[in-house]
Short mmCIF file of C-alpha atoms and ligand atoms in Angstrom, two decimals:
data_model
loop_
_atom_site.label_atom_id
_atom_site.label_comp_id
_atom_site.label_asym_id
_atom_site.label_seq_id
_atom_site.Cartn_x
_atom_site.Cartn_y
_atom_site.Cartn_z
CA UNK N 27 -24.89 -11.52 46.52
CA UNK N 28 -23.28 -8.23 45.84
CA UNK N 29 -22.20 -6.26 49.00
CA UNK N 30 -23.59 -2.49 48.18
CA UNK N 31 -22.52 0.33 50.70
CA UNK N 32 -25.09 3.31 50.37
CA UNK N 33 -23.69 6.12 52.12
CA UNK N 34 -26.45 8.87 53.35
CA UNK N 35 -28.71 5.85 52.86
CA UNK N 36 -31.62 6.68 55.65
CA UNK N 37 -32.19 10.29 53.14
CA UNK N 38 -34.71 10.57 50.90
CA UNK N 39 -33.41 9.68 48.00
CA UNK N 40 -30.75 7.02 49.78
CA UNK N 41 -33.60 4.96 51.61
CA UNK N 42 -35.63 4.39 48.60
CA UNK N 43 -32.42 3.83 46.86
CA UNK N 44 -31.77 0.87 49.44
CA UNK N 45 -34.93 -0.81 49.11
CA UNK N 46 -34.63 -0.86 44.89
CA UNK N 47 -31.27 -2.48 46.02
CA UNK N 48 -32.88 -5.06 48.19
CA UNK N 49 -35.65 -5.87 46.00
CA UNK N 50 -33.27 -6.93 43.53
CA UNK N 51 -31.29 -9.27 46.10
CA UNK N 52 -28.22 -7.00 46.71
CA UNK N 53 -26.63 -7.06 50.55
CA UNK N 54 -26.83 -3.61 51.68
CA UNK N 55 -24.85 -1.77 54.19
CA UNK N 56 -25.84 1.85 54.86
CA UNK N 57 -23.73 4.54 56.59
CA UNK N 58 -25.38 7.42 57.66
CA UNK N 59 -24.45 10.66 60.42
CA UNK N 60 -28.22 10.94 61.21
CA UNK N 61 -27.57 14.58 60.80
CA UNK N 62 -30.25 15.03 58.52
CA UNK N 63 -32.20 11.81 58.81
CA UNK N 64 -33.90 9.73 61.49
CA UNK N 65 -33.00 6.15 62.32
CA UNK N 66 -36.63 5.11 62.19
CA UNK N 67 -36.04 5.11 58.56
CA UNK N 68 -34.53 1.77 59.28
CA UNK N 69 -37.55 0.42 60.40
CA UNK N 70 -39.11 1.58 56.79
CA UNK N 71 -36.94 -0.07 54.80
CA UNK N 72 -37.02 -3.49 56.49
CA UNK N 73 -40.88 -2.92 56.65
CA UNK N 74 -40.97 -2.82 53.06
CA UNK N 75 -38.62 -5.36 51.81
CA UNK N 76 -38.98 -7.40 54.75
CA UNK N 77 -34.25 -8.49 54.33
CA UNK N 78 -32.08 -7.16 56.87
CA UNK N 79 -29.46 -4.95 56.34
CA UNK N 80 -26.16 -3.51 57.93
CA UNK N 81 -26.20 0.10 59.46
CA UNK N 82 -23.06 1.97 60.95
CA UNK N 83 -23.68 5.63 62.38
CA UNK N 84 -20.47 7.11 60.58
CA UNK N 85 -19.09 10.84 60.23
CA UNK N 86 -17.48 10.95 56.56
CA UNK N 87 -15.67 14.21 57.21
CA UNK N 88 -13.10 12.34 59.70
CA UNK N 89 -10.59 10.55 57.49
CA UNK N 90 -9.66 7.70 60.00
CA UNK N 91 -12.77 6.64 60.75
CA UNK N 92 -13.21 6.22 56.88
CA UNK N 93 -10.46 4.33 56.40
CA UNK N 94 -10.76 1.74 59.38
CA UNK N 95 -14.61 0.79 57.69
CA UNK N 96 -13.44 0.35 54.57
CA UNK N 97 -10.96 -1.95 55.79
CA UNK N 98 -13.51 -3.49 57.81
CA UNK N 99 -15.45 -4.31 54.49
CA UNK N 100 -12.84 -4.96 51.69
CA UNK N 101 -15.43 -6.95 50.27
CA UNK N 102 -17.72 -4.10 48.94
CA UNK N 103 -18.78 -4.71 45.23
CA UNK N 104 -20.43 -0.70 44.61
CA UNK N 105 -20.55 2.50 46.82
CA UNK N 106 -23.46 4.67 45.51
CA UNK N 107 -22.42 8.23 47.91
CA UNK N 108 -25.42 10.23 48.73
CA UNK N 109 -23.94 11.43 51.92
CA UNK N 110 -24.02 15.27 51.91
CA UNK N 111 -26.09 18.73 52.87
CA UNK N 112 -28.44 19.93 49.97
CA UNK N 113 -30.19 23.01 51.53
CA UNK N 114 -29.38 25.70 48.92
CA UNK N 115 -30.33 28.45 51.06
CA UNK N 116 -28.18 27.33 54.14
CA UNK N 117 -25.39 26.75 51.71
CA UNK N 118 -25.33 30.27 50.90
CA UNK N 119 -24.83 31.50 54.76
CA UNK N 120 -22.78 28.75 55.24
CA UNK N 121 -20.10 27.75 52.52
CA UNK N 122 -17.46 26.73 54.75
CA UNK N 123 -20.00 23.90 56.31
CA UNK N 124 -20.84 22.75 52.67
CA UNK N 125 -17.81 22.43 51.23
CA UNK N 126 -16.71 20.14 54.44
CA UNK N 127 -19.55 18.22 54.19
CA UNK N 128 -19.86 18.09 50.59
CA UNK N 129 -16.48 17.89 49.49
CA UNK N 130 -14.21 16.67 52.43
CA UNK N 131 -16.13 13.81 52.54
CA UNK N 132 -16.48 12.88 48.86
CA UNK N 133 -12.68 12.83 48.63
CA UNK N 134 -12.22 10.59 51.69
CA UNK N 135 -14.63 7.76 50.35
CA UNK N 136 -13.16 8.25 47.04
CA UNK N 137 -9.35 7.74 48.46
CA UNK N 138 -10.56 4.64 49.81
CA UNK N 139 -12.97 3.21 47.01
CA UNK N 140 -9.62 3.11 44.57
CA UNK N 141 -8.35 1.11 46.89
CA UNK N 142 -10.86 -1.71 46.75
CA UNK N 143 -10.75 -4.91 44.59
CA UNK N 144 -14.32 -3.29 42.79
CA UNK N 145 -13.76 0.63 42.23
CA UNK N 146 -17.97 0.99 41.23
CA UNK N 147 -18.72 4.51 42.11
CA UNK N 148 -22.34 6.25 41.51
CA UNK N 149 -22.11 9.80 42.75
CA UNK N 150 -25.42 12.33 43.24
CA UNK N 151 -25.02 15.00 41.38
CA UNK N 152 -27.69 17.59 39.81
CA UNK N 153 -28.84 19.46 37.35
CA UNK N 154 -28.20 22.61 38.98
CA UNK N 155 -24.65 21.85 36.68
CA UNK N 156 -26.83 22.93 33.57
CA UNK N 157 -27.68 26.57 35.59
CA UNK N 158 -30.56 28.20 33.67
CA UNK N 159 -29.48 26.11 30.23
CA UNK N 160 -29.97 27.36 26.68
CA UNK N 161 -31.37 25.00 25.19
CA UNK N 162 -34.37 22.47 26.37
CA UNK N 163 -34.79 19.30 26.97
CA UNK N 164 -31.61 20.00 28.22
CA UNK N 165 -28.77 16.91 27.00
CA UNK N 166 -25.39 15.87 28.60
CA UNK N 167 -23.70 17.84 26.89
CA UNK N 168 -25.35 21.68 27.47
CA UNK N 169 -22.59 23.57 29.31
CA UNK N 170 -21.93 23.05 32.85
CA UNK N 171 -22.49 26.64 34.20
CA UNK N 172 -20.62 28.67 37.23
CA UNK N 173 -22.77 27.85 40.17
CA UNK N 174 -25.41 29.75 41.78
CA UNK N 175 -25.11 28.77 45.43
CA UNK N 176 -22.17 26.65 47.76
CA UNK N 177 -24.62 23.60 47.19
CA UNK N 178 -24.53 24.00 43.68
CA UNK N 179 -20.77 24.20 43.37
CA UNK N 180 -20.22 21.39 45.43
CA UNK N 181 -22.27 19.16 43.08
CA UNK N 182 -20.36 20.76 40.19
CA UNK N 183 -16.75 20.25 42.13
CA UNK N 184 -17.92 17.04 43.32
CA UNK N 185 -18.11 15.89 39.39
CA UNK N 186 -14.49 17.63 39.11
CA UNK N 187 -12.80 15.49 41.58
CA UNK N 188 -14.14 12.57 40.47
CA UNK N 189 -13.58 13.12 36.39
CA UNK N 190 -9.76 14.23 37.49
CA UNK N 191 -9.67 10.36 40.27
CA UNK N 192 -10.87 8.43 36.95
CA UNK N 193 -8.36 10.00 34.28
CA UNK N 194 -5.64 9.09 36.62
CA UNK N 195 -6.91 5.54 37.43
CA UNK N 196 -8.50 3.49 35.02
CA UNK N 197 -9.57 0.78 37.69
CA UNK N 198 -11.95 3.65 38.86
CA UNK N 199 -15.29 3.18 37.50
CA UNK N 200 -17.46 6.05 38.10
CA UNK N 201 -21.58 7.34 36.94
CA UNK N 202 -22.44 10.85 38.19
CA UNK N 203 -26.36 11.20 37.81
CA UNK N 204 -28.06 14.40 37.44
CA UNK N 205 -31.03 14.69 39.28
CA UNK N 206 -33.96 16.59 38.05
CA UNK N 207 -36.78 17.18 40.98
CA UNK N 208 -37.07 14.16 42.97
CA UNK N 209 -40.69 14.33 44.99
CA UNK N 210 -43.11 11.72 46.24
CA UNK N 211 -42.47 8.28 48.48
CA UNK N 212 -42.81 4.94 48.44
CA UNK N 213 -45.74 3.39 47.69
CA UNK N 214 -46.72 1.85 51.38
CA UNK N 215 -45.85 5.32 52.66
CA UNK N 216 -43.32 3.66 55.22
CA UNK N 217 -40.49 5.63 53.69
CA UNK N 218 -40.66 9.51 52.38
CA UNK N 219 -39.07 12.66 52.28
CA UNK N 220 -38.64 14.38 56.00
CA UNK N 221 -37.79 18.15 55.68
CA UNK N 222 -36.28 19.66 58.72
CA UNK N 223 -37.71 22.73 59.73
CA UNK N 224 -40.07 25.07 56.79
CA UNK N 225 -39.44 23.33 53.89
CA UNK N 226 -37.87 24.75 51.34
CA UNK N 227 -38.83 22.29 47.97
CA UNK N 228 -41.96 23.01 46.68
CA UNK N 229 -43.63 19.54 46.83
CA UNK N 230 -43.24 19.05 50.67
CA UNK N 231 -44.57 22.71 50.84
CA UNK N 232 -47.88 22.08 49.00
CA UNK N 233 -48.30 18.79 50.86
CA UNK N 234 -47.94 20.34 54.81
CA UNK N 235 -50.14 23.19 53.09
CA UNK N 236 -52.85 20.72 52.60
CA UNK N 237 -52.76 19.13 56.18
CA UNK N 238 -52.68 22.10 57.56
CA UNK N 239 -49.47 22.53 58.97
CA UNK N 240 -48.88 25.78 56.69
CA UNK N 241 -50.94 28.37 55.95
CA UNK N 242 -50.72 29.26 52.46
CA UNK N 243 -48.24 28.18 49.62
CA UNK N 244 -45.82 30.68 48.24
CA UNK N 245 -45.82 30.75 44.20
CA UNK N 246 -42.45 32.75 43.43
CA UNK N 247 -43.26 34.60 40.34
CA UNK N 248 -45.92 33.98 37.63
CA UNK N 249 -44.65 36.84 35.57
CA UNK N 250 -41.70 34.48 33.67
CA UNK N 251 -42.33 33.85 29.65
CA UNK N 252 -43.49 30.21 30.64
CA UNK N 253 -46.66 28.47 29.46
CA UNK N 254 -48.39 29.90 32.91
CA UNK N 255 -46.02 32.63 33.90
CA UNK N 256 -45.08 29.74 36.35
CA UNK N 257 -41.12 28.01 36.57
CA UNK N 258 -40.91 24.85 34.70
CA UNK N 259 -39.12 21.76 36.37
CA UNK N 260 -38.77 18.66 35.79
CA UNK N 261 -40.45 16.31 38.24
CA UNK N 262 -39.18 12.86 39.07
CA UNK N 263 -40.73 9.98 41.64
CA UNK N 264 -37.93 9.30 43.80
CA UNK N 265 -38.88 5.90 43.29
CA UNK N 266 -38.01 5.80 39.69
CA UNK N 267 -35.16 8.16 40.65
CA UNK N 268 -34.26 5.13 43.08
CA UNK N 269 -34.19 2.17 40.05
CA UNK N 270 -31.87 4.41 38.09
CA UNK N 271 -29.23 4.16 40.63
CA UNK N 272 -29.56 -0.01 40.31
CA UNK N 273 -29.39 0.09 36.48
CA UNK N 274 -26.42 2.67 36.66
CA UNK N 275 -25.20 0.57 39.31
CA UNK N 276 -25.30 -2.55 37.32
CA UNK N 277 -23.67 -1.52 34.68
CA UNK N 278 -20.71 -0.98 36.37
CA UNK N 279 -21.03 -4.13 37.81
CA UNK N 280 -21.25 -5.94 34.47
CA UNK N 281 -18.40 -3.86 32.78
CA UNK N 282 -20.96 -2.30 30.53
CA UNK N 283 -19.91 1.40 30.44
CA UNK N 284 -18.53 2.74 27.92
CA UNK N 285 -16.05 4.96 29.56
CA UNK N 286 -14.60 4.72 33.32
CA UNK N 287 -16.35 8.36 33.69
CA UNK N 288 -20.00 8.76 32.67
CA UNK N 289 -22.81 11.42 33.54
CA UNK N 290 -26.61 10.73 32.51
CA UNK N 291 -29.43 13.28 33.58
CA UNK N 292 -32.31 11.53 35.36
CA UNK N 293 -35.82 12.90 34.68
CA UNK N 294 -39.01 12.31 33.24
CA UNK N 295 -38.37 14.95 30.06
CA UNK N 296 -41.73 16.56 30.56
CA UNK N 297 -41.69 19.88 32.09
CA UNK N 298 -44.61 21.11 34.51
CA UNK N 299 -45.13 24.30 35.62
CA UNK N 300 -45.83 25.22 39.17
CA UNK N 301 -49.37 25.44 38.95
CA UNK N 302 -49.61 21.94 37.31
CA UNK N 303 -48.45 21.06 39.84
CA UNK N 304 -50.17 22.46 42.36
CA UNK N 305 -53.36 21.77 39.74
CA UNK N 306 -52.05 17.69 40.30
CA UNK N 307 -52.01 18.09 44.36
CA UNK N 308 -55.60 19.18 44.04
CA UNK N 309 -56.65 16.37 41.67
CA UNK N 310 -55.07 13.59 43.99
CA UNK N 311 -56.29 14.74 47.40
CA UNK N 312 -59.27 16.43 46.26
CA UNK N 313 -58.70 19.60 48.23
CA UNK N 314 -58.02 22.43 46.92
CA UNK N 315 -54.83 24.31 48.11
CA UNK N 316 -54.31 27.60 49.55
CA UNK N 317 -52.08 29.55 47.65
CA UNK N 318 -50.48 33.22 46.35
CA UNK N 319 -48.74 34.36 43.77
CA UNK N 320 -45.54 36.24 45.29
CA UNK N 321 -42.43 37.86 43.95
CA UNK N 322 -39.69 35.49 42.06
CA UNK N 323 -37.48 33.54 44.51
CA UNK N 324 -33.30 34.69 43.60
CA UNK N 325 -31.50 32.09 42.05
CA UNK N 326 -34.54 30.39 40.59
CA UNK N 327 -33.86 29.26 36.91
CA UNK N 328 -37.37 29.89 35.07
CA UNK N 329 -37.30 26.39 33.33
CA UNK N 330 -35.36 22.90 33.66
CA UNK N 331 -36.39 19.47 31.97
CA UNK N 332 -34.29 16.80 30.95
CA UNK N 333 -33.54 15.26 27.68
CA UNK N 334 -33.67 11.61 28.57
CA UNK N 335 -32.06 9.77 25.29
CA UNK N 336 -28.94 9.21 26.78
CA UNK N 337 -30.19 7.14 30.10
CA UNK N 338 -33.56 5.51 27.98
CA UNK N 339 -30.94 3.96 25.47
CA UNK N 340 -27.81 3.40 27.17
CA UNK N 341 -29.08 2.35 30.55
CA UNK N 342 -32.40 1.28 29.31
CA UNK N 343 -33.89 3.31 32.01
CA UNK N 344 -37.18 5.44 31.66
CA UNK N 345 -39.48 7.23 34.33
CA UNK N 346 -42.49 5.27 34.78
CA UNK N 347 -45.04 7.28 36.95
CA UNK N 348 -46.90 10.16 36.25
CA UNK N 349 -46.79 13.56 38.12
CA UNK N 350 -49.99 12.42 39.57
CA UNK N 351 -48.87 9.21 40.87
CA UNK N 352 -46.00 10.73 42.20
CA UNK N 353 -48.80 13.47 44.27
CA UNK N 354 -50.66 10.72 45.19
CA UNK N 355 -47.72 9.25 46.68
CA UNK N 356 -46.27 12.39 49.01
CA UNK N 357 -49.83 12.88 49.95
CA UNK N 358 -50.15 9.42 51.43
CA UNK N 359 -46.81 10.10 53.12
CA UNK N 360 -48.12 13.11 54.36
CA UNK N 361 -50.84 12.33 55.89
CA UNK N 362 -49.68 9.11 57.77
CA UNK N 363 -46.57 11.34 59.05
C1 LIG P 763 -33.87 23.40 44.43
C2 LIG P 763 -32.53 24.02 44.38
C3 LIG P 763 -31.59 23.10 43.64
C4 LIG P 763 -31.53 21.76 44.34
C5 LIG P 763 -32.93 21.20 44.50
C6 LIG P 763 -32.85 20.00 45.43
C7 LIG P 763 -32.86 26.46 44.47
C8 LIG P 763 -32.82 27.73 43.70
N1 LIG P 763 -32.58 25.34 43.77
O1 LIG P 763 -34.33 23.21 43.08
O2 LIG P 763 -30.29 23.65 43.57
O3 LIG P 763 -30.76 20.86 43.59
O4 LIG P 763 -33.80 22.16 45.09
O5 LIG P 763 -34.09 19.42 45.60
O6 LIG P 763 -33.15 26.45 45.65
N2 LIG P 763 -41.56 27.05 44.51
C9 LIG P 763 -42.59 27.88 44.88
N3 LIG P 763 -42.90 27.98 46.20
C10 LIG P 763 -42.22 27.29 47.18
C11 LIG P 763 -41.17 26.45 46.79
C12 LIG P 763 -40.85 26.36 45.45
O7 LIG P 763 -43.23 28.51 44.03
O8 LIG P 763 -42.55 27.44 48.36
C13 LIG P 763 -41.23 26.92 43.08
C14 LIG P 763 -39.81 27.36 42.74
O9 LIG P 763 -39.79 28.71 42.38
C15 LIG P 763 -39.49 26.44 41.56
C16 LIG P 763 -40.29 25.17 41.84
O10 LIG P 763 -41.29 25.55 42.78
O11 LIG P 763 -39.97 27.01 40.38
C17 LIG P 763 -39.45 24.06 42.40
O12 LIG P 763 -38.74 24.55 43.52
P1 LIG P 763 -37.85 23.60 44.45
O13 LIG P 763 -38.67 22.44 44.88
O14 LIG P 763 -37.24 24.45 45.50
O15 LIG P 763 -36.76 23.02 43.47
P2 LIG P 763 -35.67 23.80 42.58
O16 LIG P 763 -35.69 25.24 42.80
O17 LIG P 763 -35.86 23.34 41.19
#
């Protein structure tokens, strides 16, 4: 079967990613720097889908070390590249750090994907391209927008470098997905998201809030022209997040794209406001949540759902759970972390 090197593949997104990848019989090999992740999340993934799988610790951002694995494995079929910070916040004091980590790296596995026999590249981006966008659902084609933080740029770069690798070389075969808001965890809650430190996304917020590990949830602003007064996202389970990576994958693998460059926003198309969601938590765990209304957070766009057309009918990929089951499904992780 396929050899399929995940890089960042013990993250959140990456190790649900992997096991979508096993389940459908693909021979994985993650790379990972642990800097953000834990190596237990091994142990998740082989819990769950019960196949073994290759792991190397790597560091993307030195160049040598890059090149001597992928020489190692000549034989890789797809690279889907995950590796990279995402903290918008930390971005912001630290821009130098992102764009290193961010951008260094992406460049390095890119120099070395062209070479391969199979140039099958699916790169995370987000839609934090689309900045607050004009119109909603928002489509592929709304404008890409100047970036609000060093995270956000790097995403938008990131699609940059690999548009201007593709024109060049037409063996490169390349699918940037925008992510809307990936929450929840897999469904035996042996793999989930693991915020470092306070988090910062609002879904691990509300879920520590409920076991107790923070006081009282934050709502940033209920004064925007929203149904609620409350921001609008777009809420995705990372575990239908994960499959879209596979079909995206796939159809690079069967020559089905339709140009060696393609971009497809990944969301559910409904919007939900903060206090739906919030309004969901308390549904799923029956409990309700402490919370406050507080000022408006900087940088926040006041709404962001996708327009899904493009991935439903050319990937033949749709969202399947429900903001609930998605709750139900961070709350489980929750509480057995
Ligand atoms: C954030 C990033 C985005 C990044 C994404 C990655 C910002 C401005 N944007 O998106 O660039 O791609 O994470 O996952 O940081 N909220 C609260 N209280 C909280 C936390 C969040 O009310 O304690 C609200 C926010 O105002 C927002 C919504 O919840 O309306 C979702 O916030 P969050 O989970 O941080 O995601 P984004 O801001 O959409």
């Amino acid at each position: 079967m396929d050899k399929i090197l995940v890089t960042g593949g013990l993250g959140f997104i990456g190790s649900h990613t992997v096991v979508e990848l096993q389940n459908k019989g693909y021979n994985v090999i993650i790379i990972d720097d642990l800097s953000n992740s834990s190596i237990n999340v091994l142990d998740g993934i082989t819990a769950i889908t019960g196949k073994k799988l290759e792991f190397e610790k790597l560091d993307l951002k030195n160049k040598q070390t890059v090149e001597a694995f992928f020489l190692k494995h000549q034989d890789i079929k797809g690279v889907i590249h995950f590796a990279a910070s995402k903290a918008v916040g930390e971005s912001v004091e630290k821009p130098l750090l992102y764009y290193e980590n961010n951008i260094n790296t992406l460049v390095y596995v890119l120099q070395e994907v062209q070479k391969l026999k199979n140039s099958n590249f699916i790169f995370s981006s987000s839609c934090t391209v689309y900045g607050q966008a004009e119109k909603m659902p928002i489509s592929e084609d709304a404008p890409v927008k100047q970036a609000e933080s060093p995270y956000g740029n790097t995403k938008k770069i990131g699609e940059d470098i690999i548009t201007d690798a593709c024109k060049v070389n037409p063996k490169m075969k390349a699918i940037s997905l925008r992510y809307f808001n990936p929450i929840g965890a897999h469904k035996t809650a042996k793999i989930g998201e693991l915020p470092i430190g306070v988090p910062q996304n609002l879904v691990p917020f509300i879920t520590q809030t409920g076991v107790g590990m923070r006081e009282q949830l934050s709502v940033f602003g209920d004064d925007y022209q929203t149904k609620d007064g409350t921001c609008i996202r777009d809420y995705i389970h990372v575990v239908d997040l994960a499959k879209a990576h596979v079909v995206a994958l796939q159809r690079l693998l069967q020559n089905k794209n339709k140009s060696n460059n393609e971009v497809f926003n990944i969301g559910t198309g409904k919007g939900s406001s903060v206090l739906e969601v919030i309004q969901s938590f308390e549904r799923v765990s029956n409990k309700k949540l402490n919370y406050k209304i507080t000022s408006r957070r900087e940088g926040d766009v006041v709404s962001a759902y996708a327009d899904t057309h493009k991935a439903n009918n050319e990937l033949g990929w749709k969202a399947e759970s429900s903001l609930d089951d998605a709750m139900l499904s961070a709350w489980k992780w929750q509480q057995q972390l």
